[in-house]
XYZ file of C-alpha atoms in Angstrom:
736
model
C -3.644 52.097 175.824
C -5.032 50.808 172.520
C -4.762 47.149 171.527
C -2.944 46.648 168.224
C -5.119 45.162 165.509
C -4.378 41.711 164.132
C -1.975 41.651 161.181
C -3.589 41.362 157.765
C -3.620 37.993 156.049
C -0.690 37.293 153.743
C -1.381 38.498 150.241
C 0.188 35.466 148.587
C -2.190 32.806 149.893
C -3.673 32.447 146.390
C -0.261 32.403 144.736
C 0.469 29.010 146.300
C -2.335 27.405 144.263
C -2.128 25.857 140.806
C -4.668 27.045 138.186
C -7.153 24.224 138.961
C -6.988 24.833 142.699
C -7.317 28.582 142.246
C -10.428 28.116 140.100
C -11.977 26.004 142.855
C -11.192 28.717 145.429
C -12.386 31.698 143.405
C -15.604 30.194 141.976
C -17.719 31.510 144.834
C -21.235 32.010 143.492
C -23.601 29.116 142.920
C -23.146 25.362 143.371
C -19.674 23.945 142.776
C -18.435 20.358 142.656
C -14.681 19.922 143.071
C -13.563 16.503 141.860
C -10.322 16.148 143.791
C -8.221 13.240 142.627
C -5.897 11.428 145.001
C -3.040 13.639 146.183
C -4.255 16.770 144.395
C -4.403 19.144 147.376
C -8.038 18.804 148.439
C -7.469 20.109 151.968
C -5.535 23.124 150.710
C -8.431 24.028 148.406
C -11.048 23.710 151.164
C -9.156 25.753 153.737
C -8.075 28.411 151.266
C -11.629 28.751 149.944
C -12.919 29.153 153.502
C -10.320 31.827 154.284
C -10.942 33.535 150.937
C -14.639 33.945 151.757
C -13.691 35.716 154.978
C -10.816 37.799 153.536
C -12.925 39.113 150.644
C -15.836 39.962 152.949
C -18.221 37.611 151.160
C -19.229 36.152 154.518
C -18.704 36.595 158.233
C -17.242 33.565 160.081
C -20.655 32.445 161.369
C -22.177 32.596 157.869
C -20.110 29.687 156.529
C -21.190 26.130 157.287
C -18.212 23.806 156.857
C -18.732 20.059 157.243
C -16.073 17.385 157.708
C -16.163 13.677 158.489
C -13.705 13.601 161.380
C -12.838 15.829 164.314
C -9.218 15.670 163.180
C -10.121 17.146 159.785
C -12.157 19.883 161.489
C -9.231 20.811 163.765
C -6.842 20.867 160.816
C -9.147 23.116 158.821
C -9.589 25.504 161.736
C -5.800 25.726 162.201
C -5.096 26.256 158.500
C -7.767 28.932 158.151
C -6.320 30.685 161.187
C -2.826 30.506 159.673
C -4.021 32.205 156.485
C -5.912 34.881 158.437
C -2.998 35.412 160.861
C -5.472 35.187 163.739
C -7.522 32.478 165.451
C -10.574 31.421 163.483
C -13.473 31.868 165.922
C -17.264 31.815 165.729
C -17.267 29.213 162.971
C -19.909 26.630 162.130
C -17.172 24.071 161.460
C -17.261 20.434 162.503
C -18.437 16.926 161.734
C -21.954 16.117 160.526
C -22.926 14.840 163.958
C -21.371 17.712 165.901
C -23.124 20.343 163.778
C -26.436 18.462 163.853
C -26.235 18.195 167.661
C -25.619 21.950 167.856
C -28.727 22.593 165.756
C -30.837 20.042 167.597
C -30.162 21.603 171.000
C -31.668 24.830 169.614
C -34.855 23.124 168.419
C -35.135 19.983 170.572
C -38.686 20.746 171.642
C -39.887 20.257 168.069
C -39.129 16.529 168.347
C -40.284 16.108 171.945
C -36.901 16.586 173.639
C -35.390 19.315 175.786
C -32.138 21.100 175.030
C -30.375 19.055 177.727
C -31.009 15.728 175.974
C -28.509 12.900 176.448
C -26.680 11.240 173.549
C -26.494 7.503 174.255
C -23.390 5.480 173.484
C -23.502 2.142 171.675
C -23.831 0.025 174.818
C -26.732 2.085 176.178
C -28.494 1.954 172.809
C -28.271 -1.838 172.715
C -29.440 -2.214 176.324
C -32.438 0.018 175.668
C -33.387 -1.855 172.503
C -33.019 -5.152 174.355
C -35.614 -3.932 176.881
C -37.962 -2.958 174.056
C -37.551 -6.343 172.344
C -38.095 -8.267 175.571
C -41.312 -6.309 176.161
C -42.501 -7.482 172.726
C -41.680 -11.097 173.533
C -38.894 -11.401 170.948
C -36.571 -14.418 171.233
C -33.239 -12.629 171.743
C -31.206 -15.729 170.928
C -32.749 -16.004 167.471
C -32.991 -12.247 166.988
C -30.042 -10.559 168.788
C -30.621 -6.869 169.651
C -27.510 -5.728 167.809
C -28.964 -7.161 164.598
C -32.121 -5.098 165.050
C -29.984 -2.081 165.974
C -28.057 -2.394 162.698
C -31.376 -2.319 160.799
C -32.600 0.720 162.746
C -29.370 2.590 162.120
C -29.611 1.754 158.412
C -33.108 3.264 158.363
C -31.817 6.367 160.142
C -28.910 6.670 157.706
C -31.512 6.718 154.947
C -33.563 9.405 156.683
C -36.497 7.100 157.453
C -38.653 7.656 160.523
C -40.807 4.733 161.809
C -43.900 6.004 159.982
C -42.143 6.451 156.624
C -40.486 3.116 155.886
C -41.344 2.030 152.315
C -42.098 -1.573 151.439
C -38.676 -1.983 149.811
C -36.978 -1.099 153.117
C -39.009 -3.381 155.391
C -37.461 -6.371 157.129
C -38.461 -9.866 158.244
C -36.130 -9.552 161.227
C -37.679 -10.214 164.636
C -40.772 -11.932 163.267
C -41.720 -9.006 161.005
C -41.868 -6.624 163.957
C -39.014 -4.403 162.821
C -41.027 -1.235 162.247
C -42.969 -1.712 165.498
C -39.744 -2.178 167.466
C -38.246 0.904 165.799
C -41.251 3.000 166.807
C -41.188 1.671 170.376
C -37.433 2.284 170.621
C -37.863 5.880 169.443
C -40.678 6.435 171.949
C -38.460 5.157 174.770
C -35.682 7.520 173.691
C -38.033 10.499 173.837
C -39.321 9.386 177.255
C -35.716 9.316 178.493
C -34.959 12.705 176.872
C -32.247 10.972 174.881
C -31.194 10.209 171.337
C -28.583 8.073 169.638
C -26.065 9.249 167.039
C -28.386 8.368 164.170
C -31.074 10.597 165.668
C -28.934 13.724 165.520
C -29.160 14.068 161.757
C -32.545 12.343 161.477
C -34.231 14.737 163.929
C -32.650 17.845 162.439
C -33.549 16.776 158.897
C -37.149 16.174 159.968
C -37.269 19.609 161.615
C -35.949 21.311 158.471
C -38.323 19.281 156.273
C -41.446 20.047 158.274
C -40.805 23.501 159.766
C -40.491 26.237 157.139
C -39.664 28.913 159.712
C -36.637 27.046 161.056
C -35.461 26.217 157.550
C -35.682 29.855 156.486
C -33.711 30.885 159.563
C -30.793 28.689 158.479
C -31.117 29.806 154.866
C -30.607 33.358 156.095
C -27.762 32.344 158.414
C -25.609 30.307 156.066
C -24.507 32.185 152.960
C -21.984 29.499 151.979
C -21.680 25.757 152.587
C -18.468 23.734 152.288
C -18.505 19.916 152.372
C -15.480 17.634 152.561
C -15.398 13.986 151.356
C -18.784 14.340 149.661
C -18.480 10.878 148.088
C -18.776 9.358 151.569
C -22.095 10.975 152.538
C -25.082 8.778 153.309
C -28.664 9.578 152.378
C -29.692 11.496 155.521
C -26.520 13.624 155.319
C -27.337 14.337 151.687
C -30.934 15.311 152.549
C -29.738 17.618 155.354
C -27.264 19.363 153.072
C -29.729 19.687 150.200
C -32.330 21.313 152.471
C -29.812 23.825 153.811
C -28.431 24.603 150.350
C -31.778 25.584 148.832
C -31.378 29.130 150.171
C -28.381 30.830 148.549
C -27.373 27.655 146.670
C -23.739 28.533 147.343
C -22.706 24.984 148.152
C -19.234 23.659 147.397
C -18.771 19.897 147.675
C -15.280 18.443 147.450
C -14.803 14.741 146.861
C -13.578 11.964 144.608
C -16.038 9.524 143.100
C -13.108 7.178 142.429
C -12.443 6.883 146.178
C -15.965 6.057 147.392
C -15.265 2.867 149.365
C -17.594 2.990 152.369
C -20.963 1.690 151.154
C -20.865 -0.898 153.965
C -21.348 1.933 156.435
C -24.026 3.726 154.445
C -22.107 5.899 151.961
C -23.988 6.537 148.696
C -21.775 7.198 145.681
C -24.920 8.338 143.835
C -24.856 11.542 145.936
C -21.785 12.833 144.120
C -22.737 11.358 140.740
C -26.069 13.250 140.666
C -24.737 16.598 141.913
C -25.410 18.314 138.591
C -28.998 17.059 138.590
C -29.547 18.233 142.164
C -28.042 21.649 141.442
C -28.685 22.630 137.809
C -26.032 24.901 136.380
C -23.417 23.701 138.845
C -19.792 24.353 137.989
C -17.361 21.422 138.068
C -13.639 21.832 138.695
C -11.340 18.829 138.347
C -8.160 18.705 140.400
C -5.902 16.446 138.345
C -2.357 17.497 139.320
C -1.160 14.835 141.735
C 1.765 15.857 143.951
C 2.149 12.456 145.596
C 2.894 9.745 143.061
C 5.079 9.167 140.026
C 3.440 9.012 136.595
C 3.693 5.208 136.134
C 1.812 4.694 139.411
C -0.861 7.183 138.359
C -1.149 5.632 134.893
C -1.612 2.157 136.384
C -4.304 3.396 138.785
C -6.045 5.408 136.058
C -6.088 2.449 133.662
C -7.697 0.294 136.329
C -10.372 2.738 137.488
C -11.332 3.551 133.892
C -13.111 0.175 133.849
C -15.772 1.569 136.188
C -18.910 2.893 134.552
C -20.247 4.800 137.574
C -17.781 7.683 137.601
C -17.519 11.280 136.424
C -14.007 10.892 135.062
C -10.660 12.626 135.414
C -7.065 11.983 134.415
C -4.317 12.356 137.000
C -0.928 13.738 136.029
C 2.077 13.838 138.271
C 3.167 17.196 139.652
C 6.346 15.752 141.182
C 9.693 16.980 139.939
C 10.762 13.345 139.617
C 7.526 12.349 137.897
C 9.124 9.564 135.884
C 9.702 6.567 138.091
C 9.593 2.811 138.310
C 6.697 0.849 136.931
C 4.290 -0.910 139.285
C 5.612 -4.383 140.016
C 3.240 -7.363 139.853
C 4.837 -10.365 141.546
C 3.580 -13.922 141.069
C 4.477 -16.287 143.914
C 4.043 -19.963 144.706
C 2.198 -19.578 148.001
C 1.194 -17.142 150.721
C 4.246 -18.007 152.813
C 6.584 -17.102 149.952
C 4.594 -13.881 149.548
C 5.325 -12.913 153.158
C 9.013 -13.766 152.686
C 9.180 -11.655 149.532
C 7.648 -8.617 151.224
C 9.874 -9.002 154.266
C 13.086 -9.361 152.249
C 12.307 -6.325 150.097
C 11.605 -4.212 153.164
C 14.864 -5.460 154.749
C 16.782 -4.620 151.576
C 15.203 -1.160 151.459
C 16.104 -0.569 155.119
C 19.744 -1.411 154.405
C 19.581 1.106 151.574
C 18.458 3.870 153.943
C 14.682 3.633 153.484
C 12.676 5.229 156.318
C 10.486 2.392 157.634
C 7.817 4.934 158.564
C 7.339 5.426 154.812
C 6.657 1.720 154.157
C 3.182 0.159 154.246
C 1.613 -3.255 153.658
C -2.038 -2.761 152.694
C -4.343 -5.801 152.832
C -7.929 -6.353 151.773
C -8.903 -8.242 154.951
C -7.590 -7.960 158.481
C -6.734 -11.662 158.823
C -4.011 -11.236 156.169
C -1.770 -9.302 158.545
C -0.774 -12.397 160.550
C 1.698 -13.831 158.033
C 3.377 -10.463 157.551
C 3.507 -9.742 161.281
C 5.284 -13.020 161.935
C 7.735 -12.437 159.083
C 8.573 -8.927 160.269
C 9.105 -10.235 163.811
C 11.487 -12.887 162.462
C 13.465 -10.195 160.629
C 13.394 -7.857 163.668
C 11.665 -5.193 161.571
C 9.536 -2.932 163.807
C 5.929 -2.519 162.725
C 2.561 -1.289 163.868
C -0.959 -2.325 162.923
C -2.760 0.864 161.999
C -6.390 1.202 163.053
C -6.513 -2.028 165.015
C -4.761 -4.454 167.321
C -2.000 -6.760 166.223
C -3.295 -10.138 165.129
C -2.608 -12.088 168.307
C -3.877 -9.213 170.458
C -7.350 -9.108 168.925
C -10.256 -9.961 171.202
C -11.432 -13.049 169.345
C -7.875 -14.399 169.020
C -7.187 -13.935 172.743
C -10.451 -15.708 173.558
C -9.602 -18.627 171.267
C -6.080 -18.909 172.654
C -7.537 -18.957 176.183
C -9.616 -22.010 175.179
C -6.511 -23.695 173.783
C -4.484 -22.868 176.904
C -7.223 -24.304 179.121
C -7.122 -27.428 176.982
C -3.335 -27.724 177.124
C -2.857 -26.742 180.778
C -5.722 -27.561 183.163
C -4.108 -25.477 185.933
C -4.215 -22.230 183.915
C -6.671 -20.212 186.012
C -6.386 -17.071 183.888
C -7.401 -18.965 180.757
C -10.244 -20.819 182.490
C -11.598 -17.615 183.995
C -11.631 -15.995 180.545
C -13.559 -18.805 178.859
C -15.902 -19.911 181.625
C -18.534 -17.343 180.632
C -17.473 -16.636 177.039
C -19.874 -16.991 175.349
C -22.411 -16.200 178.046
C -23.413 -19.323 179.960
C -25.534 -17.772 182.708
C -22.719 -17.766 185.259
C -23.458 -14.575 187.160
C -21.562 -12.896 189.978
C -22.993 -15.274 192.591
C -21.862 -18.408 190.755
C -18.395 -16.984 190.047
C -17.998 -15.908 193.679
C -18.873 -19.439 194.807
C -16.330 -20.892 192.368
C -13.523 -18.599 193.558
C -14.400 -19.228 197.209
C -14.222 -22.996 196.785
C -10.926 -22.721 194.874
C -9.392 -20.677 197.705
C -10.705 -22.917 200.472
C -9.576 -26.144 198.811
C -6.458 -24.594 197.219
C -7.497 -25.955 193.850
C -7.154 -24.600 190.313
C -10.457 -23.142 189.096
C -11.131 -25.985 186.678
C -10.895 -28.609 189.405
C -12.850 -26.425 191.820
C -15.570 -26.216 189.161
C -15.678 -30.032 189.002
C -16.305 -30.093 192.755
C -18.822 -27.250 192.615
C -21.160 -28.942 190.126
C -21.582 -31.843 192.544
C -23.050 -29.501 195.188
C -26.097 -27.249 195.495
C -23.979 -24.126 196.047
C -25.123 -22.625 192.728
C -28.429 -22.735 190.908
C -29.314 -25.558 188.480
C -28.907 -23.537 185.251
C -25.337 -22.287 185.832
C -24.463 -25.686 187.315
C -25.589 -27.406 184.104
C -23.701 -24.896 181.973
C -20.524 -25.398 183.968
C -20.873 -29.190 183.693
C -21.282 -28.901 179.912
C -18.084 -26.829 179.645
C -16.082 -29.290 181.772
C -17.353 -32.228 179.741
C -16.370 -30.399 176.585
C -12.839 -29.742 177.856
C -12.469 -33.427 178.746
C -13.767 -34.516 175.332
C -11.522 -32.089 173.448
C -8.482 -33.108 175.507
C -9.102 -36.731 174.553
C -9.465 -35.705 170.903
C -6.063 -34.035 170.732
C -4.212 -37.319 170.165
C -6.910 -38.890 168.061
C -7.855 -35.969 165.778
C -4.821 -33.699 165.980
C -4.583 -30.179 167.325
C -5.979 -28.336 164.273
C -9.150 -30.415 163.987
C -9.624 -30.327 167.753
C -9.133 -26.567 167.914
C -11.812 -26.121 165.268
C -14.149 -28.370 167.252
C -13.485 -26.374 170.412
C -14.503 -23.109 168.772
C -17.567 -24.679 167.188
C -18.874 -26.839 170.028
C -18.236 -24.239 172.747
C -20.677 -21.894 171.037
C -17.959 -19.310 170.396
C -18.416 -19.353 166.609
C -22.193 -19.132 166.928
C -21.734 -16.111 169.211
C -19.998 -14.186 166.432
C -22.332 -15.506 163.751
C -25.237 -14.058 165.728
C -23.433 -10.743 166.115
C -24.702 -8.378 163.400
C -22.015 -5.737 163.867
C -19.769 -4.742 160.966
C -16.770 -6.284 162.740
C -18.244 -9.782 163.175
C -17.407 -11.214 159.690
C -13.819 -10.044 160.095
C -13.589 -11.708 163.495
C -14.726 -15.006 161.971
C -12.116 -14.615 159.232
C -9.461 -14.007 161.888
C -10.433 -17.209 163.710
C -10.105 -19.169 160.481
C -6.678 -17.598 159.941
C -5.723 -18.671 163.473
C -6.447 -22.289 162.527
C -4.334 -21.851 159.402
C -1.471 -20.663 161.584
C -1.834 -23.675 163.897
C -1.375 -26.049 160.971
C 2.235 -24.873 160.651
C 3.139 -26.389 164.065
C 3.404 -30.054 165.050
C 1.530 -29.787 168.348
C -0.749 -27.476 170.282
C 2.011 -26.928 172.834
C 4.464 -25.814 170.150
C 1.916 -23.375 168.775
C 1.125 -21.874 172.199
C 4.838 -21.456 172.899
C 5.224 -19.653 169.584
C 2.315 -17.342 170.454
C 3.838 -16.540 173.844
C 7.113 -15.562 172.194
C 5.383 -13.481 169.520
C 3.273 -11.587 172.050
C 6.306 -10.997 174.271
C 8.117 -8.923 171.648
C 8.950 -5.437 172.836
C 6.620 -2.938 171.201
C 7.614 0.039 173.309
C 10.470 1.165 171.095
C 9.895 4.469 169.410
C 11.030 5.356 165.932
C 10.327 4.232 162.413
C 7.884 1.365 161.946
C 6.369 -0.377 158.950
C 2.603 0.196 158.788
C 0.213 -2.740 158.364
C -3.407 -1.880 157.687
C -6.442 -2.641 155.599
C -7.048 -0.752 152.379
C -10.060 0.945 153.961
C -7.904 2.289 156.798
C -5.285 3.582 154.331
C -7.533 6.117 152.645
C -6.085 9.610 153.063
C -2.576 8.333 153.835
C 0.542 8.115 151.688
C 3.783 6.142 151.765
C 7.001 6.072 149.797
C 6.860 2.292 149.413
C 3.598 0.302 149.289
C 2.984 -3.458 149.133
C -0.444 -4.736 148.032
C -0.587 -8.510 148.673
C -3.332 -11.058 148.080
C -4.699 -9.881 144.719
C -6.618 -13.096 144.069
C -10.211 -13.817 143.147
C -12.368 -14.273 146.221
C -9.940 -12.337 148.382
C -9.675 -9.203 146.236
C -12.215 -8.580 144.900
C -13.908 -9.944 148.006
C -16.225 -12.855 147.317
C -18.489 -11.782 150.168
C -18.892 -8.326 148.621
C -19.606 -9.733 145.171
C -22.165 -12.201 146.507
C -24.062 -9.491 148.361
C -23.736 -6.562 145.952
C -22.996 -7.847 142.459
C -21.831 -5.345 139.838
C -22.176 -2.377 142.191
C -19.869 -4.008 144.723
C -17.397 -4.966 142.006
C -17.027 -1.290 141.099
C -16.446 -0.426 144.764
C -13.820 -3.166 145.032
C -12.117 -1.642 142.005
C -12.197 1.785 143.658
C -10.581 0.180 146.687
C -7.799 -1.159 144.449
C -7.386 2.351 143.012
C -7.084 3.765 146.528
C -4.402 1.197 147.336
C -2.244 1.974 144.317
C -2.511 5.741 144.771
C -1.197 5.512 148.362
C 2.266 4.894 146.849
C 4.538 7.848 146.179
C 7.511 6.097 144.568
C 7.311 2.290 144.688
C 4.247 0.059 144.412
C 4.380 -3.755 144.518
C 1.290 -5.901 143.938
C 1.506 -9.626 144.643
C -0.615 -12.727 144.298
C -0.025 -16.348 145.284
C -0.829 -19.463 143.290
C -1.649 -21.403 146.447
C -3.008 -20.644 149.900
C -3.246 -22.908 152.925
C -6.773 -23.523 154.205
C -6.710 -25.329 157.585
C -3.640 -27.309 156.629
C -4.840 -28.065 153.091
C -3.373 -26.305 150.085
C -5.689 -24.945 147.430
C -4.954 -23.121 144.188
C -5.913 -19.471 143.728
C -6.912 -17.522 140.647
C -5.214 -14.151 140.091
C -7.482 -11.158 140.598
C -9.296 -9.857 137.545
C -7.872 -6.439 138.460
C -4.409 -7.611 137.377
C -5.665 -8.014 133.802
C -7.090 -4.499 133.935
C -3.765 -2.813 134.713
C -2.185 -1.297 131.570
C 0.744 -3.527 130.566
C 2.890 -0.514 129.660
C 2.857 0.653 133.276
C 3.594 -2.611 135.081
C 6.551 -4.964 135.388
C 5.611 -8.606 135.929
C 7.927 -10.741 138.054
C 7.909 -14.424 138.932
C 7.175 -17.334 136.664
C 4.934 -19.347 138.930
C 2.371 -21.502 137.148
C -1.000 -20.009 138.084
C -4.447 -21.446 137.982
C -6.048 -20.383 134.688
C -7.007 -16.729 134.767
C -10.549 -16.239 133.537
C -10.786 -13.286 131.132
C -12.697 -10.242 132.352
C -15.137 -10.689 129.495
C -16.171 -14.009 131.006
C -16.743 -12.478 134.415
C -18.667 -9.532 133.039
C -19.355 -6.348 134.978
C -22.070 -7.973 137.015
C -20.552 -11.391 137.656
C -21.436 -12.580 141.116
C -18.889 -15.363 141.383
C -15.344 -15.876 140.198
C -14.370 -19.464 140.854
C -15.530 -22.486 142.770
C -14.258 -22.765 146.284
C -11.899 -25.742 146.866
C -13.477 -29.061 147.690
C -11.524 -29.957 150.780
C -12.846 -31.393 154.005
C -11.645 -28.832 156.504
C -10.948 -29.061 160.201
C -14.457 -30.032 161.214
C -15.542 -26.485 162.052
C -17.835 -23.800 160.744
C -18.018 -22.969 157.042
C -15.581 -25.721 156.217
C -17.581 -28.589 154.756
C -17.005 -28.223 151.041
C -19.486 -30.842 149.905
C -22.016 -29.733 147.279
C -25.031 -28.167 148.937
C -27.444 -30.786 147.621
C -25.547 -33.248 149.853
C -26.320 -31.051 152.846
C -30.045 -30.947 152.249
C -30.469 -27.791 150.143
C -32.467 -28.312 146.980
C -34.353 -26.326 144.386
C -37.722 -25.097 145.627
C -36.746 -25.161 149.305
C -37.793 -22.145 151.397
C -34.903 -20.547 153.297
C -34.198 -17.596 155.570
C -31.379 -14.995 155.458
C -30.744 -12.529 158.300
C -30.569 -9.549 155.915
C -32.773 -10.478 152.961
C -35.510 -12.369 154.806
C -37.437 -15.318 153.358
C -36.937 -16.713 149.894
C -37.033 -19.833 147.765
C -34.061 -21.613 146.166
C -34.153 -21.490 142.358
C -30.791 -23.133 141.715
C -27.925 -25.002 143.426
C -24.321 -24.666 142.220
C -21.977 -26.570 144.520
C -21.842 -24.411 147.684
C -23.725 -21.463 146.168
C -27.470 -20.979 145.982
C -29.599 -18.894 143.648
C -32.473 -17.576 145.759
C -35.531 -15.517 144.858
C -36.256 -13.520 148.018
C -39.791 -12.349 148.709
C -38.755 -8.713 149.173
C -35.106 -8.419 148.146
C -35.361 -10.115 144.751
C -32.869 -12.548 143.189
C -29.532 -13.107 144.951
C -26.682 -15.593 144.715
C -25.264 -16.491 148.130
C -23.060 -19.055 149.803
C -25.288 -21.615 151.483
C -23.658 -21.021 154.848
C -25.417 -17.652 155.026
C -28.943 -19.126 154.943
C -30.927 -21.676 156.909
C -34.019 -23.734 156.073
C -37.190 -21.786 156.879
């Protein structure tokens, strides 16, 4: 009995495309760059192009290399291609950069000293291995934490640099100038273990293709066509890998949006998409400009803003919605951040009463710490919400740790809190010491804190953990006494500082660490709204006890970075103030280049909105119980007046014209001179009062050694020996 053949693909799969999309699908020969604006049907173009190559017989399934950034995008593409073909799409080279590189590397592992059964280490194993390497070299791990060195190594790998090919401009002073030596030793240990980390997958494969002509030719013959999604987010080693593979047939199609390149902090190079025509002479460019998501006023506002960027290829979005005409973008001026949260909450409540689906409402913030005020307001209004891409504010690791310290301070019998803080940060209390503590507590029927006070008077544990435990108990006693004298906000700041908890995160070189420090500062801001520590802890308990199990529609809270690729009917964009958005940290570290990325981030935020977009800024924000004035974001002046509706008559701090800032301005306004709650990064005295002066030699974890050339309040102009001139907040450097 014969098996019926699969049904032919539908003949109208091209008919569903607009002229721009169809041109991108049918331009098959030679290099092609598809500039896909927000909401213009990028995924439809990619999947239809893939299917079209197979339907027309231009390529067999295994002759198309299709690269995505996420497994979710790869699954979606596979499903959509299968739907067009009316049969499962099998035998495809379709997946993420890392998945495809791993597949290649297992075929050629012996060329880099591995076997095909190599192990891919996770983040924890990578750090443990590097720690062993650094200890063998006699590196002081307290001054030079392994995760800081790991971040440098991964940056080198993202740039396609092996240990023997690191140029002078990429060298580092980290770990006593032993960075390259540690990198080489780490790589040697990986090979000895028949292992690699995620950065190695692309690095090894790129090196194989670069140095082995036979292997490169094999892949040139295999892949007749290459498709790349989100090309604006590629890093340098991904770019090198793709360019090597594309030199065969040169039939490479890259789809991306230079106006949505917002991931430089994780290695993305916008220059990859900007130089596509230089890399592939004669390349065709197709612009997808019909946006099916947003109304025309929203698109006009976003387009007017992004037009200020110089590093872009340019396109003009037009609405493809039937109801293209809509409300203008609202820019709301408010007295303070608390009023901002009330405004957002009341407008969401009003929209809900009018039938608005809460699942189509989003609050998009520049920094994670901003979510707290909105979370508390939504809880007060009984509006269900979810924090997308992260934990709710009071459920975040660093916040739970801090609250445990405060609970231990407020209630000495709280064993759960004491157990959480006793070795956080690490104090050398190993399993033996903790077992002795628990045993004594059980035998004497004492809370852990009081058992610890007994334990340090014995020889049951070794001298080092005994001294550490004594120091913690003395700190708790001192902080308890300070509650009445200094107040709960000042004391809480001292707890986090003197316990070593702040230093722990300052030493952490992960991408998340700065955000965790910001969250801790926001926690202190929240405490200032309550009369006592007890009242604050009771509030936290009630907030964290809210039922989150209910299904159904929920407002989405997330950062602007997490919102890329999503869309909502109603979008709120709060906190558009200088120093917050654009981010002062980004401007200090990246100058004009970072300013353009911040502007792209603003563009991404606006274009998430389908129908209603509300931008807000506050004239005042509370900093550890002290109010300080804020300057409206320069981006507000760059929005076309014809497309926005300004609301609120709050007297703002003077807005400095964009011409004063300039494209490369590194600073927007002086930080407030307020003496904060005694903790980290809070002393607002001019830096010359803290000991920094012109000519002083200083050290920065990223830029190395340099000499101060100027002091401006809490900012320093520094000429670094290898990184050149930078302007930084003084808190980021230390005397050398």
